[in-house]
Amino acid sequence: MFHAPPTRVVSLCGLASGHEVPWGTSPRDAIEWAAGAGVRSLVLDGTRDGLRARQLDGTARRGLASLLKRLGLAFDGIDLWIPPGDLCDPIRAERALDAACDAITLAADLHRAMGARGLAPAINITLPSSAREGAPARDAMLTTDARATLRHAAHHFGVPIADFGPDAVACLAGSTRREAVGVAPASTITDAPRALAEPHDDLFGVGLDPVALLRAGVDPAAAAAACAAPVLGARLPSVSALARALVAAPGMPRPDLIAYRAVLLTRGLGPVPALQSGAASTDEARAGRVPLVIDLRGETDPAAALRAIITDEGAAR
């Protein structure tokens, strides 16, 4: 029987601040709560007040890294869930692109401050579609420019970009369909947008979100197995999140998350991360797997959902 290393990488995006929640109102409160809840590594919320890159100077960045190290937590990237339309909106595009580039530099700075070497953890982002039907040519140009700018920044600072947007879903769905009819996954992506038909590299790839894939009628494990593009980010949703996705996708069978995790661990997807102090798993770091991030967005009780995921993992081992 397959046994995956325990997943204790959690995104702070699912922990909305408030006076009545156990993780409090500040980023420090949320980080300390996560450490006490058994989390081993964090993906920071790049849109949260107090964690936005433009709010953190060099001293604040070093202080954040020190806090993570003191709590025995590793740093596994930044979620930057800005509205994808902002990157192709003439009014908002510059500010949105600046935020994304700033997040890249923040990830690089935190990676170094944590004492790690090599490539930094990824920026997870939802990029706009490069082939929206009926979209103005101006929007397509802004989207293309944004992708080119982010790719350049990713290579300059050594920070991978994981796209969870519609082009990524189309790429994964297309790979799955080709695999089903016996076409090699490495073949040209003719049924995906042009941006994903072009060659990828180790610093600009797709992100796997089982919830988004189910809503598109795609099995997550099959998509992970068949995808030809580099997979640089992967999410682990709660059972309730999967149930909500299945309601929106009638006819789809319940996904096999054990198979999904097995594919991620055996394919060797993504760039090799450096081993950090307090890393969640030396085996995962040595094998160069992309982190499987517990995603608590949309949960009415994130603490209970996190406990359930940790409990289920313990029972399965």
CSV table of C-alpha atoms in Angstrom, one decimal:
chain,number,residue,atom,x,y,z
A,1,MET,CA,0.0,0.0,0.0
A,2,PHE,CA,1.2,3.5,-0.9
A,3,HIS,CA,2.0,5.8,2.0
A,4,ALA,CA,2.7,9.4,1.3
A,5,PRO,CA,4.7,11.6,3.6
A,6,PRO,CA,2.4,13.6,5.8
A,7,THR,CA,1.1,16.9,4.3
A,8,ARG,CA,1.6,19.7,6.8
A,9,VAL,CA,2.1,22.5,4.3
A,10,VAL,CA,-0.8,25.0,4.8
A,11,SER,CA,-1.8,28.2,3.0
A,12,LEU,CA,-2.6,31.2,5.2
A,13,CYS,CA,-5.2,32.3,2.6
A,14,GLY,CA,-7.9,30.2,4.3
A,15,LEU,CA,-7.4,31.9,7.6
A,16,ALA,CA,-9.4,35.1,7.5
A,17,SER,CA,-8.5,37.4,10.3
A,18,GLY,CA,-10.9,38.3,13.0
A,19,HIS,CA,-11.4,38.9,16.7
A,20,GLU,CA,-13.4,35.7,17.2
A,21,VAL,CA,-11.1,33.2,15.5
A,22,PRO,CA,-8.3,31.4,17.2
A,23,TRP,CA,-5.7,32.8,14.8
A,24,GLY,CA,-6.5,36.4,15.6
A,25,THR,CA,-6.2,39.5,13.5
A,26,SER,CA,-2.5,39.8,12.6
A,27,PRO,CA,-0.2,37.7,10.4
A,28,ARG,CA,1.9,36.9,13.4
A,29,ASP,CA,-1.1,35.6,15.2
A,30,ALA,CA,-2.0,33.3,12.3
A,31,ILE,CA,1.5,32.1,11.9
A,32,GLU,CA,1.8,31.2,15.6
A,33,TRP,CA,-1.6,29.5,15.6
A,34,ALA,CA,-0.6,27.4,12.6
A,35,ALA,CA,2.6,26.3,14.3
A,36,GLY,CA,0.6,25.3,17.4
A,37,ALA,CA,-1.8,23.4,15.2
A,38,GLY,CA,0.9,21.0,13.9
A,39,VAL,CA,1.7,22.8,10.6
A,40,ARG,CA,5.2,22.3,9.5
A,41,SER,CA,5.4,24.7,6.6
A,42,LEU,CA,3.5,27.8,5.4
A,43,VAL,CA,2.5,29.3,2.1
A,44,LEU,CA,2.0,33.0,2.9
A,45,ASP,CA,-1.0,35.1,1.8
A,46,GLY,CA,0.5,37.8,-0.5
A,47,THR,CA,-2.7,39.8,-0.5
A,48,ARG,CA,-3.1,40.0,3.3
A,49,ASP,CA,-2.5,43.3,5.1
A,50,GLY,CA,0.8,43.0,6.9
A,51,LEU,CA,2.2,40.4,4.4
A,52,ARG,CA,2.0,42.4,1.2
A,53,ALA,CA,5.4,42.7,-0.4
A,54,ARG,CA,5.2,46.5,-0.7
A,55,GLN,CA,4.6,46.7,3.1
A,56,LEU,CA,7.7,44.7,4.1
A,57,ASP,CA,11.1,46.4,3.9
A,58,GLY,CA,14.3,44.5,4.4
A,59,THR,CA,14.1,44.5,8.2
A,60,ALA,CA,10.5,43.3,8.2
A,61,ARG,CA,11.4,40.5,5.8
A,62,ARG,CA,14.3,39.3,8.0
A,63,GLY,CA,12.0,39.5,11.0
A,64,LEU,CA,9.4,37.4,9.3
A,65,ALA,CA,12.0,34.8,8.4
A,66,SER,CA,13.2,34.8,12.0
A,67,LEU,CA,9.7,34.2,13.2
A,68,LEU,CA,9.2,31.2,10.9
A,69,LYS,CA,12.5,29.7,12.0
A,70,ARG,CA,11.9,30.3,15.7
A,71,LEU,CA,8.5,28.4,15.4
A,72,GLY,CA,10.1,25.6,13.4
A,73,LEU,CA,8.2,26.4,10.2
A,74,ALA,CA,9.5,26.3,6.7
A,75,PHE,CA,8.6,28.7,4.0
A,76,ASP,CA,6.9,27.1,0.9
A,77,GLY,CA,5.8,30.0,-1.3
A,78,ILE,CA,3.3,32.8,-1.6
A,79,ASP,CA,-0.3,32.7,-2.7
A,80,LEU,CA,-1.2,35.8,-4.7
A,81,TRP,CA,-4.8,35.4,-5.6
A,82,ILE,CA,-5.4,38.8,-7.2
A,83,PRO,CA,-8.3,38.9,-9.7
A,84,PRO,CA,-6.9,37.6,-13.0
A,85,GLY,CA,-8.8,40.2,-14.9
A,86,ASP,CA,-6.6,42.9,-13.3
A,87,LEU,CA,-3.6,41.8,-15.3
A,88,CYS,CA,-5.4,42.5,-18.6
A,89,ASP,CA,-7.3,45.6,-17.5
A,90,PRO,CA,-5.7,48.8,-18.8
A,91,ILE,CA,-6.4,50.6,-15.6
A,92,ARG,CA,-5.4,47.9,-13.1
A,93,ALA,CA,-2.7,46.0,-15.0
A,94,GLU,CA,0.3,48.0,-14.0
A,95,ARG,CA,-0.5,47.8,-10.3
A,96,ALA,CA,-1.4,44.1,-10.5
A,97,LEU,CA,1.8,43.3,-12.3
A,98,ASP,CA,3.8,45.3,-9.8
A,99,ALA,CA,2.2,43.3,-7.0
A,100,ALA,CA,3.2,40.1,-8.7
A,101,CYS,CA,6.8,41.1,-9.3
A,102,ASP,CA,7.1,42.4,-5.7
A,103,ALA,CA,5.8,39.0,-4.5
A,104,ILE,CA,8.6,37.4,-6.5
A,105,THR,CA,11.3,39.5,-4.8
A,106,LEU,CA,9.7,38.8,-1.4
A,107,ALA,CA,9.8,35.1,-2.0
A,108,ALA,CA,13.5,35.3,-3.0
A,109,ASP,CA,14.4,37.5,0.0
A,110,LEU,CA,12.6,35.2,2.5
A,111,HIS,CA,14.2,32.1,0.9
A,112,ARG,CA,17.6,33.6,1.5
A,113,ALA,CA,16.8,34.8,4.9
A,114,MET,CA,15.6,31.3,5.9
A,115,GLY,CA,19.1,30.1,5.1
A,116,ALA,CA,18.1,28.1,2.0
A,117,ARG,CA,19.8,27.9,-1.3
A,118,GLY,CA,18.8,27.1,-4.8
A,119,LEU,CA,15.4,28.0,-6.3
A,120,ALA,CA,12.9,29.7,-4.0
A,121,PRO,CA,9.4,28.4,-3.4
A,122,ALA,CA,6.8,29.3,-6.0
A,123,ILE,CA,4.4,32.2,-6.4
A,124,ASN,CA,0.9,30.7,-6.9
A,125,ILE,CA,-1.2,32.9,-9.1
A,126,THR,CA,-4.3,32.8,-11.3
A,127,LEU,CA,-3.3,34.3,-14.7
A,128,PRO,CA,-5.9,35.4,-17.2
A,129,SER,CA,-6.7,33.3,-20.2
A,130,SER,CA,-4.5,34.1,-23.2
A,131,ALA,CA,-7.4,33.2,-25.6
A,132,ARG,CA,-10.6,34.6,-24.2
A,133,GLU,CA,-13.2,34.5,-26.9
A,134,GLY,CA,-14.3,37.9,-28.0
A,135,ALA,CA,-11.7,39.7,-25.8
A,136,PRO,CA,-10.2,42.9,-27.2
A,137,ALA,CA,-6.8,42.7,-28.8
A,138,ARG,CA,-5.6,45.1,-26.2
A,139,ASP,CA,-6.5,42.7,-23.4
A,140,ALA,CA,-4.6,39.9,-25.2
A,141,MET,CA,-1.6,42.1,-25.6
A,142,LEU,CA,-1.6,43.0,-21.9
A,143,THR,CA,-1.9,39.3,-20.9
A,144,THR,CA,1.0,38.4,-23.2
A,145,ASP,CA,3.1,41.2,-21.7
A,146,ALA,CA,2.2,40.2,-18.2
A,147,ARG,CA,3.3,36.6,-18.8
A,148,ALA,CA,6.6,37.8,-20.4
A,149,THR,CA,7.3,40.1,-17.5
A,150,LEU,CA,6.6,37.4,-14.9
A,151,ARG,CA,8.7,34.9,-16.8
A,152,HIS,CA,11.6,37.3,-16.9
A,153,ALA,CA,11.3,38.1,-13.2
A,154,ALA,CA,11.0,34.4,-12.3
A,155,HIS,CA,14.3,33.6,-14.0
A,156,HIS,CA,16.0,36.7,-12.7
A,157,PHE,CA,15.2,36.0,-9.1
A,158,GLY,CA,15.0,32.2,-9.2
A,159,VAL,CA,11.4,32.0,-8.1
A,160,PRO,CA,9.0,29.6,-9.9
A,161,ILE,CA,5.5,30.8,-11.1
A,162,ALA,CA,2.6,28.3,-10.8
A,163,ASP,CA,-0.4,29.3,-12.9
A,164,PHE,CA,-3.7,28.1,-11.6
A,165,GLY,CA,-5.7,30.0,-14.2
A,166,PRO,CA,-8.0,28.9,-17.0
A,167,ASP,CA,-5.1,28.3,-19.4
A,168,ALA,CA,-3.6,25.9,-16.8
A,169,VAL,CA,-6.9,24.0,-16.4
A,170,ALA,CA,-7.2,23.8,-20.2
A,171,CYS,CA,-3.7,22.4,-20.4
A,172,LEU,CA,-4.4,19.8,-17.8
A,173,ALA,CA,-7.7,18.9,-19.4
A,174,GLY,CA,-6.1,18.6,-22.8
A,175,SER,CA,-3.3,16.4,-21.5
A,176,THR,CA,-5.9,14.1,-19.9
A,177,ARG,CA,-7.9,13.8,-23.1
A,178,ARG,CA,-4.8,12.9,-25.1
A,179,GLU,CA,-3.7,10.3,-22.6
A,180,ALA,CA,-7.2,8.7,-22.7
A,181,VAL,CA,-7.0,8.2,-26.5
A,182,GLY,CA,-3.4,7.0,-26.4
A,183,VAL,CA,-1.5,10.1,-27.5
A,184,ALA,CA,1.8,10.7,-25.7
A,185,PRO,CA,1.5,13.5,-23.1
A,186,ALA,CA,4.6,15.1,-24.5
A,187,SER,CA,2.9,15.8,-27.8
A,188,THR,CA,2.0,19.3,-28.9
A,189,ILE,CA,-0.8,20.9,-26.9
A,190,THR,CA,-3.1,21.6,-29.8
A,191,ASP,CA,-6.3,21.8,-27.7
A,192,ALA,CA,-5.0,24.3,-25.2
A,193,PRO,CA,-4.5,28.1,-25.5
A,194,ARG,CA,-1.4,29.2,-27.4
A,195,ALA,CA,0.4,30.4,-24.2
A,196,LEU,CA,0.4,26.8,-22.9
A,197,ALA,CA,1.2,25.2,-26.3
A,198,GLU,CA,4.5,27.0,-26.2
A,199,PRO,CA,7.4,25.4,-24.4
A,200,HIS,CA,7.4,25.6,-20.6
A,201,ASP,CA,10.4,25.7,-18.4
A,202,ASP,CA,11.3,24.8,-14.8
A,203,LEU,CA,10.3,28.3,-13.6
A,204,PHE,CA,7.0,28.9,-15.4
A,205,GLY,CA,4.4,26.1,-15.2
A,206,VAL,CA,0.9,25.1,-14.1
A,207,GLY,CA,-0.7,24.6,-10.7
A,208,LEU,CA,-2.9,21.6,-9.8
A,209,ASP,CA,-6.1,22.4,-8.0
A,210,PRO,CA,-8.5,19.4,-7.6
A,211,VAL,CA,-11.5,21.6,-7.0
A,212,ALA,CA,-11.0,23.6,-10.2
A,213,LEU,CA,-10.2,20.4,-12.2
A,214,LEU,CA,-13.4,18.7,-10.9
A,215,ARG,CA,-15.5,21.7,-11.9
A,216,ALA,CA,-14.0,21.4,-15.4
A,217,GLY,CA,-14.8,17.7,-15.5
A,218,VAL,CA,-11.2,16.5,-15.1
A,219,ASP,CA,-10.0,13.8,-12.7
A,220,PRO,CA,-7.1,15.3,-10.6
A,221,ALA,CA,-5.0,12.2,-10.5
A,222,ALA,CA,-5.3,11.6,-14.3
A,223,ALA,CA,-4.4,15.2,-15.0
A,224,ALA,CA,-1.3,15.1,-12.8
A,225,ALA,CA,-0.2,11.9,-14.5
A,226,ALA,CA,-0.8,13.1,-18.1
A,227,CYS,CA,0.3,16.7,-17.9
A,228,ALA,CA,3.2,17.5,-20.1
A,229,ALA,CA,3.8,21.0,-18.7
A,230,PRO,CA,5.9,21.4,-15.5
A,231,VAL,CA,3.6,21.3,-12.5
A,232,LEU,CA,5.0,23.8,-10.0
A,233,GLY,CA,2.1,23.9,-7.5
A,234,ALA,CA,-0.4,21.5,-6.1
A,235,ARG,CA,-3.3,21.8,-3.7
A,236,LEU,CA,-5.0,19.4,-1.2
A,237,PRO,CA,-8.6,20.5,-0.5
A,238,SER,CA,-10.8,19.4,2.3
A,239,VAL,CA,-13.5,16.7,1.9
A,240,SER,CA,-16.2,19.4,2.1
A,241,ALA,CA,-14.5,21.4,-0.7
A,242,LEU,CA,-14.4,18.4,-2.9
A,243,ALA,CA,-18.1,17.7,-2.1
A,244,ARG,CA,-19.0,21.2,-3.1
A,245,ALA,CA,-17.0,20.8,-6.4
A,246,LEU,CA,-18.8,17.6,-7.1
A,247,VAL,CA,-22.2,19.3,-6.7
A,248,ALA,CA,-21.1,21.7,-9.4
A,249,ALA,CA,-19.9,18.9,-11.7
A,250,PRO,CA,-22.7,16.2,-11.7
A,251,GLY,CA,-21.6,12.9,-13.0
A,252,MET,CA,-18.0,13.2,-11.9
A,253,PRO,CA,-16.9,10.4,-9.6
A,254,ARG,CA,-15.3,11.2,-6.2
A,255,PRO,CA,-11.6,11.7,-6.8
A,256,ASP,CA,-9.0,9.4,-5.4
A,257,LEU,CA,-6.8,11.7,-3.4
A,258,ILE,CA,-4.4,8.8,-2.5
A,259,ALA,CA,-3.8,8.3,-6.2
A,260,TYR,CA,-3.4,12.0,-6.7
A,261,ARG,CA,-0.8,12.3,-4.1
A,262,ALA,CA,1.0,9.2,-5.3
A,263,VAL,CA,1.3,10.7,-8.8
A,264,LEU,CA,2.7,13.9,-7.4
A,265,LEU,CA,5.3,12.0,-5.4
A,266,THR,CA,6.4,9.5,-8.1
A,267,ARG,CA,6.5,11.8,-11.1
A,268,GLY,CA,9.1,14.1,-9.6
A,269,LEU,CA,7.2,17.2,-10.7
A,270,GLY,CA,8.6,20.8,-10.3
A,271,PRO,CA,12.0,22.2,-9.5
A,272,VAL,CA,14.1,20.8,-6.6
A,273,PRO,CA,13.7,22.9,-3.5
A,274,ALA,CA,16.5,23.5,-1.1
A,275,LEU,CA,16.3,21.7,2.3
A,276,GLN,CA,15.3,24.3,4.8
A,277,SER,CA,15.6,24.4,8.6
A,278,GLY,CA,12.3,23.0,9.9
A,279,ALA,CA,11.3,21.6,6.5
A,280,ALA,CA,8.2,19.4,6.5
A,281,SER,CA,9.9,16.3,5.1
A,282,THR,CA,13.6,15.7,4.3
A,283,ASP,CA,12.4,13.0,1.9
A,284,GLU,CA,10.2,15.4,0.0
A,285,ALA,CA,12.9,18.0,-0.1
A,286,ARG,CA,15.5,15.5,-1.3
A,287,ALA,CA,13.2,14.1,-4.0
A,288,GLY,CA,12.4,17.6,-5.3
A,289,ARG,CA,8.6,17.4,-5.1
A,290,VAL,CA,6.4,20.4,-5.3
A,291,PRO,CA,4.7,21.0,-2.0
A,292,LEU,CA,1.2,19.7,-1.6
A,293,VAL,CA,-0.5,22.6,0.1
A,294,ILE,CA,-3.6,22.2,2.3
A,295,ASP,CA,-6.1,24.7,0.9
A,296,LEU,CA,-8.6,26.0,3.5
A,297,ARG,CA,-10.3,28.7,1.3
A,298,GLY,CA,-14.1,28.6,1.5
A,299,GLU,CA,-14.2,26.6,4.7
A,300,THR,CA,-16.7,27.8,7.3
A,301,ASP,CA,-14.5,26.2,10.0
A,302,PRO,CA,-10.9,26.1,8.7
A,303,ALA,CA,-9.5,24.8,12.1
A,304,ALA,CA,-11.9,21.8,11.9
A,305,ALA,CA,-11.0,21.2,8.3
A,306,LEU,CA,-7.3,21.2,9.0
A,307,ARG,CA,-7.7,18.8,12.0
A,308,ALA,CA,-9.7,16.5,9.8
A,309,ILE,CA,-7.0,16.4,7.1
A,310,ILE,CA,-4.3,15.8,9.6
A,311,THR,CA,-6.4,13.1,11.4
A,312,ASP,CA,-7.2,11.3,8.1
A,313,GLU,CA,-3.6,11.2,7.2
A,314,GLY,CA,-2.7,9.7,10.6
A,315,ALA,CA,-5.4,7.0,10.1
A,316,ALA,CA,-4.2,6.2,6.6
A,317,ARG,CA,-0.6,5.5,7.7
